[in-house]
Each structure stands twice: as C-alpha cells, then as structure tokens.
Amino acid sequence: MLISIVYDSGFGHTARVAEALAAGVREVETAEAKLFPVANGPLDWKTLEQSDAIVFGSPTYNGLISAKLKQFFEDSTKLAWTGQKWRNKIAAGFTNSGAQHGDKLNSLISMALFAAQHGMIWVGLDMMPGNSSSSGSTKDLNRLGSWLGVMTQSNTDEAPDVAPGNSDLETAAYMGRRVAQTVRRLQPA
Ligand SMILES: Cc1cc2nc3c(=O)[nH]c(=O)nc-3n(C[C@H](O)[C@H](O)[C@H](O)COP(=O)(O)O)c2cc1C
C-alpha cells in the first residue's frame, strides 16, 4: 500500500507536518509513505498514479494554498485529471499557518474540491475538537478543532524545530494512520 504526500513548505514548518503524517502512515502494517515536496522540481507522476492515496499539504499563504501547490494542481489537469488517473484514490489534506485561525479552512476546502474534481474519495479528520473546554489545553490533539483536514499552527517567531508543536504533529500522525487504515478497509480481501 502506497500513500503519497504532496506538499509545499516555504520555511520548513509544513514540512514537519508532512513528515509526521508520513510517520503515522508507516505505523500501519504494509503501508509505505512517500514525500513529494513540490518545490523540489518535476514530480514523479507515475508513482502518484500508482499510489493508493494522495495527501495534499500546504502552508496557508494569504488565506489560500501556496502558489507552488496551486501550480501542482494546475499541472495535474493535463497529467492526471485528463483520463481521471486518480479516480477512487483516497485523498486528505493538511495546512499550517501563523495565526491560530489564519483562514486555514479556505486552503482545506480548495484541496477537497480539487480531490473531488479528480474523482477522489476525501477523508476528513474523525477527531473531537481539542482545547474546547475548561479542562482542555493547547496540548490536546486537534487543538484547533478542524474536521475537514488537519490544521496546524506555527508561531511566526519560532523555527520549524519547535513549531508546530507536538500536539499538532501527533494530530498529523493520527491522520496518516487513518488514511492508511481507510485504504486497507477499501481494498478487496
Ligand atoms: C506570503 C505569506 C502569506 C501568509 N499568509 C498567512 C495567512 O493568510 N494566514 C496565516 O495565519 N498565516 C499566514 N502566513 C504565515 C505562514 O502561514 C506561517 O509562517 C507558516 O508557518 C509557514 O509555513 P511554512 O514554513 O511551511 O512555509 C503567511 C506567510 C507568508 C510568507
């Protein structure tokens, strides 16, 4: 089972989330994760076509996915959308921003729409919102309370070795396991 993670990260914070999600995927028996940073030049479209799932990730820039991930989306029109090469693959998404809210939902919506246009099957985050009661804290998983995908937040004065924090990275790892387990559930016995 192969799960590809296609992501952008201008300054390394979203890359940490991608790596955490990949680690979660690898916890599931027989699941392999491959990371595709879109900034690193031409992508291996054949491997994407052979993947069981593709997870999209981006920093939220200007309330949107980054220009580099959008370029990948546009390139996919010719290389994958025509012929519906990703039809029925599992899809999921994550986004990281500087502000607590930061208009991240718009980025996840763009990814889910994109996946739908490819005929993919979108998997959301089945996790109760953390940090939403008097006994909650920022250490809770899903501390930003997202369902459509994984939202993480990195303080703008902190380097990627400390931001985003552990609860966000663990939330991403959970999503990695969930995507791998969903692929397994849909595979014929
Ligand atoms: C061009 C640009 C636009 C940004 N726009 C937003 C935004 O709309 N909302 C937000 O909360 N943070 C915004 N930020 C902050 C980034 O989302 C934040 O620094 C994030 O951790 C960057 O992730 P990266 O290191 O993977 O690039 C912006 C940063 C840049 C450089």
Short mmCIF file of C-alpha atoms and ligand atoms in Angstrom, two decimals:
data_model
loop_
_atom_site.label_atom_id
_atom_site.label_comp_id
_atom_site.label_asym_id
_atom_site.label_seq_id
_atom_site.Cartn_x
_atom_site.Cartn_y
_atom_site.Cartn_z
CA MET A 1 0.00 0.00 0.00
CA LEU A 2 1.49 3.32 -1.07
CA ILE A 3 0.48 6.70 0.28
CA SER A 4 1.98 9.78 -1.36
CA ILE A 5 2.16 13.12 0.39
CA VAL A 6 2.41 16.08 -1.98
CA TYR A 7 3.16 19.29 -0.14
CA ASP A 8 4.76 22.69 -0.17
CA SER A 9 6.61 24.44 2.64
CA GLY A 10 8.33 27.78 2.16
CA PHE A 11 10.14 27.82 5.51
CA GLY A 12 10.00 24.23 6.78
CA HIS A 13 7.03 24.28 9.17
CA THR A 14 4.55 22.49 6.92
CA ALA A 15 7.34 20.03 6.03
CA ARG A 16 7.36 18.93 9.70
CA VAL A 17 3.64 18.18 9.45
CA ALA A 18 4.19 16.19 6.24
CA GLU A 19 6.91 14.14 7.95
CA ALA A 20 4.72 13.48 11.00
CA LEU A 21 1.86 12.35 8.78
CA ALA A 22 4.24 10.04 6.89
CA ALA A 23 5.42 8.55 10.20
CA GLY A 24 1.78 7.84 11.08
CA VAL A 25 1.24 6.09 7.74
CA ARG A 26 4.31 3.89 8.37
CA GLU A 27 2.89 2.71 11.69
CA VAL A 28 0.25 0.79 9.75
CA GLU A 29 1.48 -2.61 8.64
CA THR A 30 2.46 -2.82 4.94
CA ALA A 31 1.82 0.92 4.43
CA GLU A 32 4.53 2.88 2.67
CA ALA A 33 4.69 6.69 2.63
CA LYS A 34 6.46 8.81 0.03
CA LEU A 35 7.01 12.54 0.41
CA PHE A 36 6.81 14.81 -2.63
CA PRO A 37 7.85 18.40 -1.88
CA VAL A 38 6.55 20.31 -4.90
CA ALA A 39 9.38 22.84 -4.71
CA ASN A 40 11.95 20.13 -5.50
CA GLY A 41 11.38 20.16 -9.24
CA PRO A 42 9.46 17.79 -11.50
CA LEU A 43 7.32 15.25 -9.67
CA ASP A 44 7.19 11.53 -10.28
CA TRP A 45 3.70 11.39 -11.78
CA LYS A 46 3.95 7.62 -12.41
CA THR A 47 4.39 6.98 -8.66
CA LEU A 48 1.45 9.26 -7.91
CA GLU A 49 -0.64 7.24 -10.36
CA GLN A 50 0.39 4.02 -8.60
CA SER A 51 -0.46 5.39 -5.14
CA ASP A 52 -3.49 4.19 -3.19
CA ALA A 53 -3.89 7.59 -1.58
CA ILE A 54 -2.56 11.10 -2.10
CA VAL A 55 -2.47 13.57 0.79
CA PHE A 56 -2.11 17.26 -0.05
CA GLY A 57 -0.39 19.75 2.24
CA SER A 58 0.33 23.46 2.12
CA PRO A 59 1.09 26.42 4.30
CA THR A 60 -1.77 28.88 4.28
CA TYR A 61 -0.49 31.95 2.49
CA ASN A 62 -2.85 34.90 2.01
CA GLY A 63 -5.76 32.70 3.12
CA LEU A 64 -5.01 30.26 0.30
CA ILE A 65 -2.85 27.29 -0.56
CA SER A 66 0.62 28.33 -1.70
CA ALA A 67 1.32 29.24 -5.32
CA LYS A 68 3.60 26.20 -5.67
CA LEU A 69 0.91 23.73 -4.60
CA LYS A 70 -1.56 25.51 -6.89
CA GLN A 71 0.90 25.10 -9.76
CA PHE A 72 0.97 21.37 -9.00
CA PHE A 73 -2.85 21.36 -9.04
CA GLU A 74 -2.83 23.06 -12.45
CA ASP A 75 -0.17 20.70 -13.82
CA SER A 76 -2.31 17.75 -12.73
CA THR A 77 -5.06 18.80 -15.12
CA LYS A 78 -3.08 17.60 -18.10
CA LEU A 79 -1.14 14.83 -16.36
CA ALA A 80 -3.84 13.18 -14.21
CA TRP A 81 -7.28 14.81 -14.48
CA THR A 82 -7.48 14.01 -18.19
CA GLY A 83 -8.11 10.28 -18.08
CA GLN A 84 -9.14 10.53 -14.41
CA LYS A 85 -5.99 8.70 -13.31
CA TRP A 86 -6.60 9.36 -9.61
CA ARG A 87 -10.28 8.35 -9.64
CA ASN A 88 -11.30 6.46 -6.47
CA LYS A 89 -7.97 7.08 -4.73
CA ILE A 90 -8.23 8.21 -1.13
CA ALA A 91 -7.41 11.88 -0.55
CA ALA A 92 -6.86 14.01 2.54
CA GLY A 93 -5.24 17.32 3.39
CA PHE A 94 -3.40 19.44 5.92
CA THR A 95 -2.47 23.07 6.25
CA ASN A 96 -0.30 25.10 8.59
CA SER A 97 -0.46 28.82 9.35
CA GLY A 98 0.97 31.53 11.58
CA ALA A 99 -2.28 32.77 13.13
CA GLN A 100 -4.43 30.47 15.27
CA HIS A 101 -7.22 30.69 12.73
CA GLY A 102 -5.42 32.36 9.82
CA ASP A 103 -8.19 31.47 7.31
CA LYS A 104 -6.88 27.91 7.01
CA LEU A 105 -10.29 26.45 6.16
CA ASN A 106 -10.11 28.01 2.72
CA SER A 107 -6.95 26.00 1.99
CA LEU A 108 -8.56 22.71 3.05
CA ILE A 109 -11.70 23.46 1.04
CA SER A 110 -9.54 24.07 -2.05
CA MET A 111 -7.84 20.71 -1.55
CA ALA A 112 -11.12 18.84 -1.02
CA LEU A 113 -12.65 20.44 -4.11
CA PHE A 114 -9.57 19.59 -6.11
CA ALA A 115 -9.79 15.98 -4.93
CA ALA A 116 -13.47 15.83 -5.87
CA GLN A 117 -12.68 17.11 -9.36
CA HIS A 118 -10.27 14.21 -9.68
CA GLY A 119 -12.95 11.73 -8.57
CA MET A 120 -11.02 11.01 -5.39
CA ILE A 121 -12.58 9.99 -2.05
CA TRP A 122 -11.92 12.64 0.61
CA VAL A 123 -11.18 11.52 4.16
CA GLY A 124 -11.74 14.06 6.92
CA LEU A 125 -10.46 14.09 10.48
CA ASP A 126 -12.70 11.98 12.74
CA MET A 127 -11.42 13.54 15.93
CA MET A 128 -13.27 15.52 18.55
CA PRO A 129 -12.07 19.12 18.83
CA GLY A 130 -9.39 19.65 21.48
CA ASN A 131 -8.83 22.73 23.64
CA SER A 132 -12.54 23.48 23.66
CA SER A 133 -13.48 23.03 27.32
CA SER A 134 -12.31 24.42 30.66
CA SER A 135 -10.19 21.31 31.16
CA GLY A 136 -8.72 21.47 27.66
CA SER A 137 -5.31 22.78 26.66
CA THR A 138 -3.16 23.54 23.64
CA LYS A 139 -1.58 20.12 24.24
CA ASP A 140 -4.81 18.44 23.12
CA LEU A 141 -4.89 16.66 19.79
CA ASN A 142 -6.84 18.60 17.14
CA ARG A 143 -6.42 21.68 19.36
CA LEU A 144 -7.62 23.92 16.52
CA GLY A 145 -10.84 21.94 16.14
CA SER A 146 -10.83 21.00 12.45
CA TRP A 147 -12.82 18.27 10.71
CA LEU A 148 -12.19 18.73 7.00
CA GLY A 149 -8.48 18.02 7.40
CA VAL A 150 -5.51 18.62 9.69
CA MET A 151 -4.92 22.20 10.79
CA THR A 152 -1.65 23.11 12.49
CA GLN A 153 -0.24 26.42 13.67
CA SER A 154 3.34 27.62 13.95
CA ASN A 155 4.26 30.74 15.89
CA THR A 156 5.83 33.13 13.40
CA ASP A 157 8.91 33.74 15.56
CA GLU A 158 9.68 30.03 16.01
CA ALA A 159 11.78 27.83 13.74
CA PRO A 160 10.49 24.51 12.37
CA ASP A 161 12.39 22.54 15.02
CA VAL A 162 9.90 23.80 17.62
CA ALA A 163 6.83 24.83 15.58
CA PRO A 164 4.32 23.41 15.05
CA GLY A 165 4.23 21.74 18.46
CA ASN A 166 3.81 18.11 19.42
CA SER A 167 0.03 18.07 19.64
CA ASP A 168 -0.20 19.26 16.03
CA LEU A 169 2.37 16.74 14.86
CA GLU A 170 0.58 13.93 16.70
CA THR A 171 -2.69 15.01 15.10
CA ALA A 172 -1.00 14.73 11.70
CA ALA A 173 0.37 11.27 12.58
CA TYR A 174 -3.16 10.21 13.54
CA MET A 175 -4.36 11.36 10.11
CA GLY A 176 -1.58 9.34 8.46
CA ARG A 177 -2.77 6.20 10.27
CA ARG A 178 -6.37 6.99 9.40
CA VAL A 179 -5.62 7.37 5.69
CA ALA A 180 -3.67 4.07 5.63
CA GLN A 181 -6.41 2.26 7.56
CA THR A 182 -9.07 3.65 5.21
CA VAL A 183 -7.16 2.39 2.17
CA ARG A 184 -6.92 -1.03 3.79
CA ARG A 185 -10.65 -1.09 4.56
CA LEU A 186 -11.49 -0.39 0.92
CA GLN A 187 -9.10 -2.94 -0.54
CA PRO A 188 -10.65 -6.22 -1.68
CA ALA A 189 -9.74 -9.08 0.67
C1 LIG B 1 3.24 35.11 1.79
C2 LIG B 1 2.75 34.66 3.13
C3 LIG B 1 1.39 34.74 3.41
C4 LIG B 1 0.92 34.30 4.65
N1 LIG B 1 -0.42 34.33 4.88
C5 LIG B 1 -0.90 33.84 6.04
C6 LIG B 1 -2.31 33.78 6.27
O1 LIG B 1 -3.13 34.10 5.42
N2 LIG B 1 -2.73 33.33 7.48
C7 LIG B 1 -1.86 32.96 8.46
O2 LIG B 1 -2.29 32.62 9.54
N3 LIG B 1 -0.52 32.97 8.25
C8 LIG B 1 -0.03 33.38 7.06
N4 LIG B 1 1.32 33.35 6.83
C9 LIG B 1 2.20 32.70 7.83
C10 LIG B 1 2.52 31.26 7.43
O3 LIG B 1 1.34 30.53 7.20
C11 LIG B 1 3.32 30.59 8.53
O4 LIG B 1 4.54 31.29 8.73
C12 LIG B 1 3.60 29.12 8.24
O5 LIG B 1 4.15 28.51 9.38
C13 LIG B 1 4.56 28.95 7.07
O6 LIG B 1 4.72 27.57 6.81
P1 LIG B 1 5.99 27.05 6.00
O7 LIG B 1 7.21 27.25 6.89
O8 LIG B 1 5.73 25.64 5.72
O9 LIG B 1 6.08 27.89 4.75
C14 LIG B 1 1.82 33.80 5.62
C15 LIG B 1 3.19 33.74 5.33
C16 LIG B 1 3.65 34.16 4.10
C17 LIG B 1 5.13 34.07 3.79
#
